[in-house]
PDB file of C-alpha atoms in Angstrom:
ATOM      1  CA  VAL X   1      -2.525   1.991 -23.741  1.00  0.00           C
ATOM      2  CA  ARG X   2       0.332  -0.150 -24.251  1.00  0.00           C
ATOM      3  CA  LEU X   3       2.433  -1.820 -21.087  1.00  0.00           C
ATOM      4  CA  ILE X   4       6.025  -2.738 -21.827  1.00  0.00           C
ATOM      5  CA  GLY X   5       8.557  -4.709 -19.766  1.00  0.00           C
ATOM      6  CA  VAL X   6       6.080  -6.412 -17.632  1.00  0.00           C
ATOM      7  CA  GLY X   7       7.511  -9.377 -15.528  1.00  0.00           C
ATOM      8  CA  GLU X   8      11.075  -8.258 -17.073  1.00  0.00           C
ATOM      9  CA  ARG X   9      13.871  -7.086 -14.725  1.00  0.00           C
ATOM     10  CA  VAL X  10      15.113  -3.650 -14.495  1.00  0.00           C
ATOM     11  CA  GLU X  11      18.271  -3.507 -16.162  1.00  0.00           C
ATOM     12  CA  PRO X  12      20.631  -1.143 -18.881  1.00  0.00           C
ATOM     13  CA  ARG X  13      20.164  -2.818 -21.840  1.00  0.00           C
ATOM     14  CA  TRP X  14      15.794  -2.681 -21.376  1.00  0.00           C
ATOM     15  CA  LEU X  15      16.195   0.882 -20.875  1.00  0.00           C
ATOM     16  CA  VAL X  16      17.922   1.085 -23.639  1.00  0.00           C
ATOM     17  CA  ARG X  17      15.504  -1.131 -25.859  1.00  0.00           C
ATOM     18  CA  ARG X  18      12.429   0.890 -24.018  1.00  0.00           C
ATOM     19  CA  GLU X  19      13.591   4.278 -24.599  1.00  0.00           C
ATOM     20  CA  ARG X  20      14.734   3.541 -28.631  1.00  0.00           C
ATOM     21  CA  ILE X  21      10.705   1.927 -28.846  1.00  0.00           C
ATOM     22  CA  GLU X  22       8.609   4.103 -27.202  1.00  0.00           C
ATOM     23  CA  ARG X  23       8.251   8.194 -27.970  1.00  0.00           C
ATOM     24  CA  ARG X  24       4.731   8.438 -27.926  1.00  0.00           C
ATOM     25  CA  SER X  25       3.111  11.692 -26.749  1.00  0.00           C
ATOM     26  CA  ARG X  26       2.265   9.952 -23.340  1.00  0.00           C
ATOM     27  CA  ARG X  27       4.507   8.013 -21.496  1.00  0.00           C
ATOM     28  CA  ILE X  28       3.825   6.970 -18.147  1.00  0.00           C
ATOM     29  CA  ALA X  29       6.381   5.161 -15.499  1.00  0.00           C
ATOM     30  CA  ALA X  30       6.610   3.687 -12.432  1.00  0.00           C
ATOM     31  CA  ASN X  31       8.894   4.549  -9.314  1.00  0.00           C
ATOM     32  CA  ASN X  32      13.070   4.263 -10.998  1.00  0.00           C
ATOM     33  CA  VAL X  33      12.345   3.093 -14.746  1.00  0.00           C
ATOM     34  CA  GLY X  34      11.887   7.357 -15.738  1.00  0.00           C
ATOM     35  CA  PHE X  35      12.849   8.272 -18.489  1.00  0.00           C
ATOM     36  CA  VAL X  36      16.449   9.798 -20.315  1.00  0.00           C
ATOM     37  CA  THR X  37      15.373  10.742 -23.795  1.00  0.00           C
ATOM     38  CA  GLY X  38      12.105  11.246 -26.013  1.00  0.00           C
ATOM     39  CA  ARG X  39       9.610  13.590 -26.769  1.00  0.00           C
ATOM     40  CA  GLY X  40       6.278  14.458 -25.199  1.00  0.00           C
ATOM     41  CA  ALA X  41       5.297  14.479 -21.674  1.00  0.00           C
ATOM     42  CA  LYS X  42       6.864  12.093 -19.162  1.00  0.00           C
ATOM     43  CA  VAL X  43       4.926  11.345 -16.106  1.00  0.00           C
ATOM     44  CA  VAL X  44       6.709   9.170 -13.015  1.00  0.00           C
ATOM     45  CA  LEU X  45       4.540   7.804 -10.322  1.00  0.00           C
ATOM     46  CA  LEU X  46       5.703   7.067  -7.199  1.00  0.00           C
ATOM     47  CA  VAL X  47       4.780   4.022  -5.022  1.00  0.00           C
ATOM     48  CA  ASN X  48       7.281   4.091  -2.484  1.00  0.00           C
ATOM     49  CA  ALA X  49       7.599   5.787   0.278  1.00  0.00           C
ATOM     50  CA  LEU X  50      10.934   3.843   1.307  1.00  0.00           C
ATOM     51  CA  HIS X  51      12.671   5.978  -1.163  1.00  0.00           C
ATOM     52  CA  PHE X  52      11.154   9.072   1.129  1.00  0.00           C
ATOM     53  CA  LEU X  53      12.498   8.781   4.364  1.00  0.00           C
ATOM     54  CA  ARG X  54      12.235  11.268   7.048  1.00  0.00           C
ATOM     55  CA  PRO X  55      14.998  11.386   9.486  1.00  0.00           C
ATOM     56  CA  GLY X  56      14.914   8.903  11.653  1.00  0.00           C
ATOM     57  CA  GLU X  57      12.522   6.398  10.222  1.00  0.00           C
ATOM     58  CA  ALA X  58      14.940   4.184   8.815  1.00  0.00           C
ATOM     59  CA  GLU X  59      15.547   3.263  12.392  1.00  0.00           C
ATOM     60  CA  ARG X  60      11.759   2.501  13.249  1.00  0.00           C
ATOM     61  CA  LEU X  61      11.996  -0.438  10.661  1.00  0.00           C
ATOM     62  CA  ALA X  62      13.212  -4.339  11.646  1.00  0.00           C
ATOM     63  CA  ALA X  63      15.100  -4.130   8.770  1.00  0.00           C
ATOM     64  CA  MET X  64      15.035  -2.566   4.685  1.00  0.00           C
ATOM     65  CA  PRO X  65      15.052  -4.249   2.021  1.00  0.00           C
ATOM     66  CA  PRO X  66      18.318  -5.354  -0.060  1.00  0.00           C
ATOM     67  CA  GLY X  67      18.621  -2.250  -3.187  1.00  0.00           C
ATOM     68  CA  ILE X  68      16.492   0.494  -1.548  1.00  0.00           C
ATOM     69  CA  GLY X  69      20.023   2.400  -0.545  1.00  0.00           C
ATOM     70  CA  ARG X  70      21.126   2.395  -4.192  1.00  0.00           C
ATOM     71  CA  GLN X  71      17.419   2.817  -5.535  1.00  0.00           C
ATOM     72  CA  VAL X  72      16.978   6.031  -3.908  1.00  0.00           C
ATOM     73  CA  PRO X  73      19.470   8.394  -6.120  1.00  0.00           C
ATOM     74  CA  VAL X  74      18.170   6.435  -9.016  1.00  0.00           C
ATOM     75  CA  VAL X  75      14.250   6.921  -8.055  1.00  0.00           C
ATOM     76  CA  ARG X  76      14.832  11.085  -7.199  1.00  0.00           C
ATOM     77  CA  ALA X  77      16.682  11.628 -10.477  1.00  0.00           C
ATOM     78  CA  ALA X  78      14.070  10.162 -12.567  1.00  0.00           C
ATOM     79  CA  ALA X  79      11.314  12.288 -10.742  1.00  0.00           C
ATOM     80  CA  ARG X  80      13.149  15.477 -11.584  1.00  0.00           C
ATOM     81  CA  ARG X  81      13.237  14.222 -14.954  1.00  0.00           C
ATOM     82  CA  ALA X  82       9.324  13.677 -14.988  1.00  0.00           C
ATOM     83  CA  ASP X  83       7.061  16.574 -16.537  1.00  0.00           C
ATOM     84  CA  VAL X  84       4.328  15.513 -13.987  1.00  0.00           C
ATOM     85  CA  VAL X  85       5.118  13.293 -10.637  1.00  0.00           C
ATOM     86  CA  VAL X  86       2.529  11.188  -9.437  1.00  0.00           C
ATOM     87  CA  VAL X  87       2.271  10.551  -5.469  1.00  0.00           C
ATOM     88  CA  PRO X  88      -1.468   8.641  -4.753  1.00  0.00           C
ATOM     89  CA  CYS X  89      -2.290  10.764  -0.673  1.00  0.00           C
ATOM     90  CA  ASP X  90      -0.934  14.071   0.051  1.00  0.00           C
ATOM     91  CA  GLU X  91       1.381  12.824   2.719  1.00  0.00           C
ATOM     92  CA  MET X  92       3.352  11.115   0.177  1.00  0.00           C
ATOM     93  CA  ALA X  93       3.459  14.080  -1.542  1.00  0.00           C
ATOM     94  CA  GLU X  94       4.916  15.742   1.382  1.00  0.00           C
ATOM     95  CA  ARG X  95       7.648  13.623   1.609  1.00  0.00           C
ATOM     96  CA  VAL X  96       8.597  13.783  -1.894  1.00  0.00           C
ATOM     97  CA  ALA X  97       8.745  18.372  -1.594  1.00  0.00           C
ATOM     98  CA  SER X  98      10.826  17.909   1.094  1.00  0.00           C
ATOM     99  CA  ALA X  99      13.244  15.469  -0.339  1.00  0.00           C
ATOM    100  CA  LEU X 100      12.883  17.310  -3.825  1.00  0.00           C
ATOM    101  CA  PRO X 101      11.876  20.749  -3.165  1.00  0.00           C
ATOM    102  CA  SER X 102      12.734  21.609  -7.040  1.00  0.00           C
ATOM    103  CA  ILE X 103       9.359  19.152  -8.443  1.00  0.00           C
ATOM    104  CA  THR X 104       6.835  20.890  -5.632  1.00  0.00           C
ATOM    105  CA  GLY X 105       4.774  22.509  -8.701  1.00  0.00           C
ATOM    106  CA  ARG X 106       4.701  19.484 -10.716  1.00  0.00           C
ATOM    107  CA  LEU X 107       3.620  16.915  -7.834  1.00  0.00           C
ATOM    108  CA  ARG X 108      -0.447  15.797  -8.265  1.00  0.00           C
ATOM    109  CA  VAL X 109      -1.997  13.775  -6.124  1.00  0.00           C
ATOM    110  CA  ARG X 110      -4.298  11.173  -7.077  1.00  0.00           C
ATOM    111  CA  HIS X 111      -5.603   7.479  -5.017  1.00  0.00           C
ATOM    112  CA  HIS X 112      -4.661   4.562  -6.407  1.00  0.00           C
ATOM    113  CA  PRO X 113      -7.352   2.779  -7.857  1.00  0.00           C
ATOM    114  CA  ILE X 114      -9.138  -0.307  -6.175  1.00  0.00           C
ATOM    115  CA  THR X 115     -11.224  -2.716  -7.720  1.00  0.00           C
ATOM    116  CA  VAL X 116     -13.085  -4.923  -4.840  1.00  0.00           C
ATOM    117  CA  ARG X 117     -15.343  -7.421  -5.476  1.00  0.00           C
ATOM    118  CA  LEU X 118     -17.899  -8.147  -2.802  1.00  0.00           C
ATOM    119  CA  GLY X 119     -18.542 -11.945  -2.106  1.00  0.00           C
ATOM    120  CA  ARG X 120     -20.225 -13.811   0.540  1.00  0.00           C
ATOM    121  CA  LYS X 121     -19.318 -14.873   4.427  1.00  0.00           C
ATOM    122  CA  VAL X 122     -18.522 -18.529   3.919  1.00  0.00           C
ATOM    123  CA  ASN X 123     -21.438 -20.013   6.529  1.00  0.00           C
ATOM    124  CA  GLY X 124     -20.285 -20.992   9.627  1.00  0.00           C
ATOM    125  CA  ASP X 125     -17.201 -19.157   9.795  1.00  0.00           C
ATOM    126  CA  ARG X 126     -15.605 -17.944  13.397  1.00  0.00           C
ATOM    127  CA  PRO X 127     -15.663 -14.005  13.141  1.00  0.00           C
ATOM    128  CA  TYR X 128     -11.914 -12.854  12.304  1.00  0.00           C
ATOM    129  CA  VAL X 129      -9.791  -9.924  11.961  1.00  0.00           C
ATOM    130  CA  LEU X 130      -8.069 -10.193   8.257  1.00  0.00           C
ATOM    131  CA  PHE X 131      -4.712  -9.008   8.583  1.00  0.00           C
ATOM    132  CA  PRO X 132      -2.601  -8.868   4.431  1.00  0.00           C
ATOM    133  CA  SER X 133       0.726  -9.699   5.685  1.00  0.00           C
ATOM    134  CA  LEU X 134       3.418  -9.621   3.277  1.00  0.00           C
ATOM    135  CA  PRO X 135       6.591 -11.247   4.001  1.00  0.00           C
ATOM    136  CA  ALA X 136       8.936  -8.682   3.857  1.00  0.00           C
ATOM    137  CA  ALA X 137      11.645  -7.651   7.607  1.00  0.00           C
ATOM    138  CA  HIS X 138      10.456  -3.605   7.119  1.00  0.00           C
ATOM    139  CA  LYS X 139       7.044  -4.753   7.802  1.00  0.00           C
ATOM    140  CA  ASN X 140       7.653  -5.844  11.293  1.00  0.00           C
ATOM    141  CA  ALA X 141       4.689  -8.375  10.504  1.00  0.00           C
ATOM    142  CA  THR X 142       5.050 -11.032  13.778  1.00  0.00           C
ATOM    143  CA  ALA X 143       5.574  -7.867  15.837  1.00  0.00           C
ATOM    144  CA  ASN X 144       2.073  -6.520  14.789  1.00  0.00           C
ATOM    145  CA  LEU X 145       0.408 -10.196  14.821  1.00  0.00           C
ATOM    146  CA  SER X 146       1.837  -9.938  18.462  1.00  0.00           C
ATOM    147  CA  LEU X 147       0.240  -6.668  19.394  1.00  0.00           C
ATOM    148  CA  LEU X 148      -3.141  -7.726  17.655  1.00  0.00           C
ATOM    149  CA  THR X 149      -3.722 -11.189  19.489  1.00  0.00           C
ATOM    150  CA  GLU X 150      -2.773  -9.310  22.786  1.00  0.00           C
ATOM    151  CA  ALA X 151      -5.653  -7.025  21.980  1.00  0.00           C
ATOM    152  CA  ILE X 152      -8.255  -8.737  20.932  1.00  0.00           C
ATOM    153  CA  GLU X 153      -7.581 -11.391  24.336  1.00  0.00           C
ATOM    154  CA  ARG X 154      -7.687  -8.018  26.318  1.00  0.00           C
ATOM    155  CA  SER X 155     -10.994  -6.975  25.058  1.00  0.00           C
ATOM    156  CA  GLY X 156     -12.710 -10.381  25.057  1.00  0.00           C
ATOM    157  CA  ALA X 157     -13.828 -10.092  21.069  1.00  0.00           C
ATOM    158  CA  GLY X 158     -13.485 -13.456  20.241  1.00  0.00           C
ATOM    159  CA  LEU X 159     -12.401 -12.882  17.275  1.00  0.00           C
ATOM    160  CA  ILE X 160      -9.746 -15.385  15.243  1.00  0.00           C
ATOM    161  CA  ILE X 161      -6.827 -13.388  12.971  1.00  0.00           C
ATOM    162  CA  LYS X 162      -6.313 -14.833   9.619  1.00  0.00           C
ATOM    163  CA  VAL X 163      -2.881 -13.795   8.667  1.00  0.00           C
ATOM    164  CA  THR X 164      -1.759 -14.061   5.146  1.00  0.00           C
ATOM    165  CA  ALA X 165       1.343 -15.538   6.119  1.00  0.00           C
ATOM    166  CA  VAL X 166       3.033 -19.039   6.085  1.00  0.00           C
ATOM    167  CA  ALA X 167       3.653 -20.817   9.560  1.00  0.00           C
ATOM    168  CA  GLU X 168       7.198 -21.176   9.294  1.00  0.00           C
ATOM    169  CA  SER X 169       7.382 -17.026   9.064  1.00  0.00           C
ATOM    170  CA  ILE X 170       5.605 -16.008  11.908  1.00  0.00           C
ATOM    171  CA  GLY X 171       7.052 -18.602  14.387  1.00  0.00           C
ATOM    172  CA  PRO X 172       5.766 -19.531  17.726  1.00  0.00           C
ATOM    173  CA  LEU X 173       2.415 -17.592  16.715  1.00  0.00           C
ATOM    174  CA  ALA X 174       1.287 -19.620  14.367  1.00  0.00           C
ATOM    175  CA  ARG X 175       0.009 -22.039  17.356  1.00  0.00           C
ATOM    176  CA  HIS X 176      -1.476 -19.383  19.108  1.00  0.00           C
ATOM    177  CA  PRO X 177      -5.240 -20.515  19.339  1.00  0.00           C
ATOM    178  CA  GLN X 178      -6.407 -17.161  17.415  1.00  0.00           C
ATOM    179  CA  VAL X 179      -4.514 -17.131  14.826  1.00  0.00           C
ATOM    180  CA  ASP X 180      -4.752 -19.025  11.309  1.00  0.00           C
ATOM    181  CA  ALA X 181      -1.922 -18.464   8.907  1.00  0.00           C
ATOM    182  CA  ILE X 182      -3.319 -18.962   5.610  1.00  0.00           C
ATOM    183  CA  GLY X 183      -0.877 -18.106   3.597  1.00  0.00           C
ATOM    184  CA  ALA X 184      -0.840 -16.094   0.518  1.00  0.00           C
ATOM    185  CA  GLN X 185      -4.183 -15.675  -1.284  1.00  0.00           C
ATOM    186  CA  SER X 186      -5.632 -15.288  -4.975  1.00  0.00           C
ATOM    187  CA  LEU X 187      -7.311 -11.794  -6.154  1.00  0.00           C
ATOM    188  CA  GLU X 188     -10.604 -13.637  -5.514  1.00  0.00           C
ATOM    189  CA  GLU X 189      -9.925 -15.569  -2.693  1.00  0.00           C
ATOM    190  CA  MET X 190      -8.789 -11.977  -1.397  1.00  0.00           C
ATOM    191  CA  ASP X 191     -12.203 -10.542  -1.910  1.00  0.00           C
ATOM    192  CA  LEU X 192     -13.689 -13.188  -0.655  1.00  0.00           C
ATOM    193  CA  LEU X 193     -11.298 -12.952   2.293  1.00  0.00           C
ATOM    194  CA  LEU X 194     -11.788  -9.432   2.745  1.00  0.00           C
ATOM    195  CA  SER X 195     -15.920  -9.361   2.673  1.00  0.00           C
ATOM    196  CA  GLY X 196     -16.389 -12.043   5.127  1.00  0.00           C
ATOM    197  CA  ALA X 197     -13.939 -10.110   7.567  1.00  0.00           C
ATOM    198  CA  THR X 198     -15.407  -8.429  11.095  1.00  0.00           C
ATOM    199  CA  ALA X 199     -12.733  -5.714  10.176  1.00  0.00           C
ATOM    200  CA  THR X 200      -8.921  -5.827   8.506  1.00  0.00           C
ATOM    201  CA  TYR X 201      -5.558  -4.944  10.290  1.00  0.00           C
ATOM    202  CA  ALA X 202      -2.606  -2.500   8.683  1.00  0.00           C
ATOM    203  CA  PRO X 203      -0.525  -1.659  11.135  1.00  0.00           C
ATOM    204  CA  THR X 204       2.353  -0.370   9.231  1.00  0.00           C
ATOM    205  CA  VAL X 205       3.559   3.418   9.578  1.00  0.00           C
ATOM    206  CA  ILE X 206       5.888   4.027   7.301  1.00  0.00           C
ATOM    207  CA  GLU X 207       3.637   3.353   3.339  1.00  0.00           C
ATOM    208  CA  SER X 208       2.833   5.539   0.391  1.00  0.00           C
ATOM    209  CA  PHE X 209      -1.012   4.722  -0.010  1.00  0.00           C
ATOM    210  CA  GLY X 210      -2.055   1.697   2.350  1.00  0.00           C
ATOM    211  CA  TYR X 211      -3.659  -0.748  -0.175  1.00  0.00           C
ATOM    212  CA  PRO X 212      -5.399  -2.206   2.861  1.00  0.00           C
ATOM    213  CA  VAL X 213      -6.699   0.339   4.572  1.00  0.00           C
ATOM    214  CA  GLY X 214      -8.365   1.397   1.141  1.00  0.00           C
ATOM    215  CA  GLU X 215      -9.610  -1.869   0.188  1.00  0.00           C
ATOM    216  CA  ALA X 216     -11.244  -1.434   3.728  1.00  0.00           C
ATOM    217  CA  ARG X 217     -13.200   1.550   3.103  1.00  0.00           C
ATOM    218  CA  ALA X 218     -14.231   0.212  -0.717  1.00  0.00           C
ATOM    219  CA  ALA X 219     -15.417  -2.768   0.603  1.00  0.00           C
ATOM    220  CA  GLY X 220     -17.068  -1.169   3.738  1.00  0.00           C
ATOM    221  CA  VAL X 221     -15.135  -3.298   6.207  1.00  0.00           C
ATOM    222  CA  PRO X 222     -13.959  -1.266   9.437  1.00  0.00           C
ATOM    223  CA  ALA X 223     -10.042  -0.964   9.000  1.00  0.00           C
ATOM    224  CA  LEU X 224      -7.821  -1.322  12.246  1.00  0.00           C
ATOM    225  CA  ALA X 225      -5.029   1.243  11.296  1.00  0.00           C
ATOM    226  CA  VAL X 226      -2.594   3.519  12.597  1.00  0.00           C
ATOM    227  CA  ASP X 227      -4.413   7.292  13.164  1.00  0.00           C
ATOM    228  CA  THR X 228      -2.477   9.242  11.089  1.00  0.00           C
ATOM    229  CA  ALA X 229      -3.343  11.935   8.634  1.00  0.00           C
ATOM    230  CA  ARG X 230      -2.430   9.466   5.805  1.00  0.00           C
ATOM    231  CA  ASN X 231      -5.125   6.668   6.881  1.00  0.00           C
ATOM    232  CA  ARG X 232      -7.219   9.228   7.700  1.00  0.00           C
ATOM    233  CA  GLU X 233      -7.403  10.247   3.413  1.00  0.00           C
ATOM    234  CA  ILE X 234      -7.502   6.916   2.819  1.00  0.00           C
ATOM    235  CA  GLY X 235      -9.332   5.267   5.389  1.00  0.00           C
ATOM    236  CA  GLY X 236     -12.337   7.586   5.456  1.00  0.00           C
ATOM    237  CA  GLY X 237     -15.168   6.744   8.271  1.00  0.00           C
ATOM    238  CA  ALA X 238     -13.789   3.089   7.504  1.00  0.00           C
ATOM    239  CA  LEU X 239     -10.851   3.851   9.863  1.00  0.00           C
ATOM    240  CA  VAL X 240     -10.779   2.453  13.339  1.00  0.00           C
ATOM    241  CA  GLY X 241      -7.825   3.977  14.702  1.00  0.00           C
ATOM    242  CA  PHE X 242      -5.074   3.204  17.301  1.00  0.00           C
ATOM    243  CA  ARG X 243      -1.686   4.425  18.824  1.00  0.00           C
ATOM    244  CA  ASP X 244       1.425   3.708  16.827  1.00  0.00           C
ATOM    245  CA  GLY X 245       2.396  -0.009  19.232  1.00  0.00           C
ATOM    246  CA  ASP X 246       0.313   0.698  22.135  1.00  0.00           C
ATOM    247  CA  VAL X 247      -2.223  -2.053  22.729  1.00  0.00           C
ATOM    248  CA  GLU X 248      -4.344  -0.879  24.501  1.00  0.00           C
ATOM    249  CA  SER X 249      -5.644   1.738  22.378  1.00  0.00           C
ATOM    250  CA  LEU X 250      -6.079  -1.212  19.825  1.00  0.00           C
ATOM    251  CA  ALA X 251      -8.071  -3.232  22.362  1.00  0.00           C
ATOM    252  CA  ARG X 252     -10.411  -0.475  22.687  1.00  0.00           C
ATOM    253  CA  ALA X 253     -10.255   0.402  18.721  1.00  0.00           C
ATOM    254  CA  VAL X 254     -11.280  -3.555  18.292  1.00  0.00           C
ATOM    255  CA  GLU X 255     -14.114  -2.905  21.359  1.00  0.00           C
ATOM    256  CA  SER X 256     -15.053  -0.173  19.372  1.00  0.00           C
ATOM    257  CA  LEU X 257     -15.478  -2.740  15.695  1.00  0.00           C
ATOM    258  CA  ALA X 258     -19.296  -3.239  16.632  1.00  0.00           C
ATOM    259  CA  GLN X 259     -20.186   0.736  15.872  1.00  0.00           C
ATOM    260  CA  VAL X 260     -18.556   1.403  12.739  1.00  0.00           C
ATOM    261  CA  PRO X 261     -21.076   1.221   9.856  1.00  0.00           C
ATOM    262  CA  ALA X 262     -20.462  -0.717   7.388  1.00  0.00           C
ATOM    263  CA  GLU X 263     -21.007   1.316   4.050  1.00  0.00           C
ATOM    264  CA  PRO X 264     -19.045   0.448   1.055  1.00  0.00           C
ATOM    265  CA  ASP X 265     -17.049   3.644  -0.224  1.00  0.00           C
ATOM    266  CA  PRO X 266     -15.100   3.133  -3.639  1.00  0.00           C
ATOM    267  CA  ALA X 267     -15.508   6.366  -5.453  1.00  0.00           C
ATOM    268  CA  PRO X 268     -12.062   7.427  -4.324  1.00  0.00           C
ATOM    269  CA  PHE X 269     -10.719   4.623  -5.842  1.00  0.00           C
ATOM    270  CA  GLU X 270     -12.651   4.490  -8.986  1.00  0.00           C
ATOM    271  CA  ALA X 271      -9.569   2.985 -12.113  1.00  0.00           C
ATOM    272  CA  ASP X 272     -11.503   4.226 -15.019  1.00  0.00           C
ATOM    273  CA  ALA X 273     -11.646   7.932 -13.270  1.00  0.00           C
ATOM    274  CA  TYR X 274      -7.841   7.474 -12.846  1.00  0.00           C
ATOM    275  CA  PHE X 275      -6.735   6.071 -16.001  1.00  0.00           C
ATOM    276  CA  SER X 276      -8.781   8.500 -17.796  1.00  0.00           C
ATOM    277  CA  TRP X 277      -7.195  11.335 -16.060  1.00  0.00           C
ATOM    278  CA  LEU X 278      -3.502   9.600 -15.992  1.00  0.00           C
ATOM    279  CA  THR X 279      -3.587   9.527 -19.909  1.00  0.00           C
ATOM    280  CA  ALA X 280      -4.442  12.916 -19.835  1.00  0.00           C
ATOM    281  CA  LEU X 281      -1.748  14.380 -18.963  1.00  0.00           C
TER     282      LEU X 281
END
């Protein structure tokens, strides 16, 4: 396996160079770096639901990332040129098929690979919910954090929230007694945090997959997430669902955490199986 383009910006000059040097039997590209020329099977991975929004969904987002509007036609053109289009869940397949009916027969669903290295909970640490928050406006992290703090207060659970955001990015919530803004963490630190968590919190609805939900399932940690078909598919028995934006529903979900069996289930996200399958296409 050869990886090319890691750490590089996608620019016309880079794409031309890639087309010239990479003409092997199997080529795999992510999203908007699909193929223009070349021989052999062309496989494209579609990993961003924002490129395949349903009517009315854009209005639900606090903001859209810059450049998404320009990316959409490029990503969809890359998908049309591919021999196989891989998506990470059934809902993403439905999104793509709705936008590009002509490629429905070329769609393949395969969950993203996930590797979680479990550690030990730090003695004396207060019970906490881990909120892996990304610094992206469309994730609406501040409103979702506010919803969780209120739900925990109503539940009386006594949990704190470890959120991977810097204090400046969440405003007054950084001073809330239940909030611990720990900032960005390394992969190793995230594994340790996940191992010791009472639950993870994954409140966003518009996703192509939902890594926090899958990671919680792999680690055997309950996942507080909106009760959707996608989260039921990815979260399995780890999902503790609640209604989107409903604080009472979330409070009941928090109250039920102690009854959720914590059994690690990494099999759906096994990396060797994923990459063996992908390279055999």
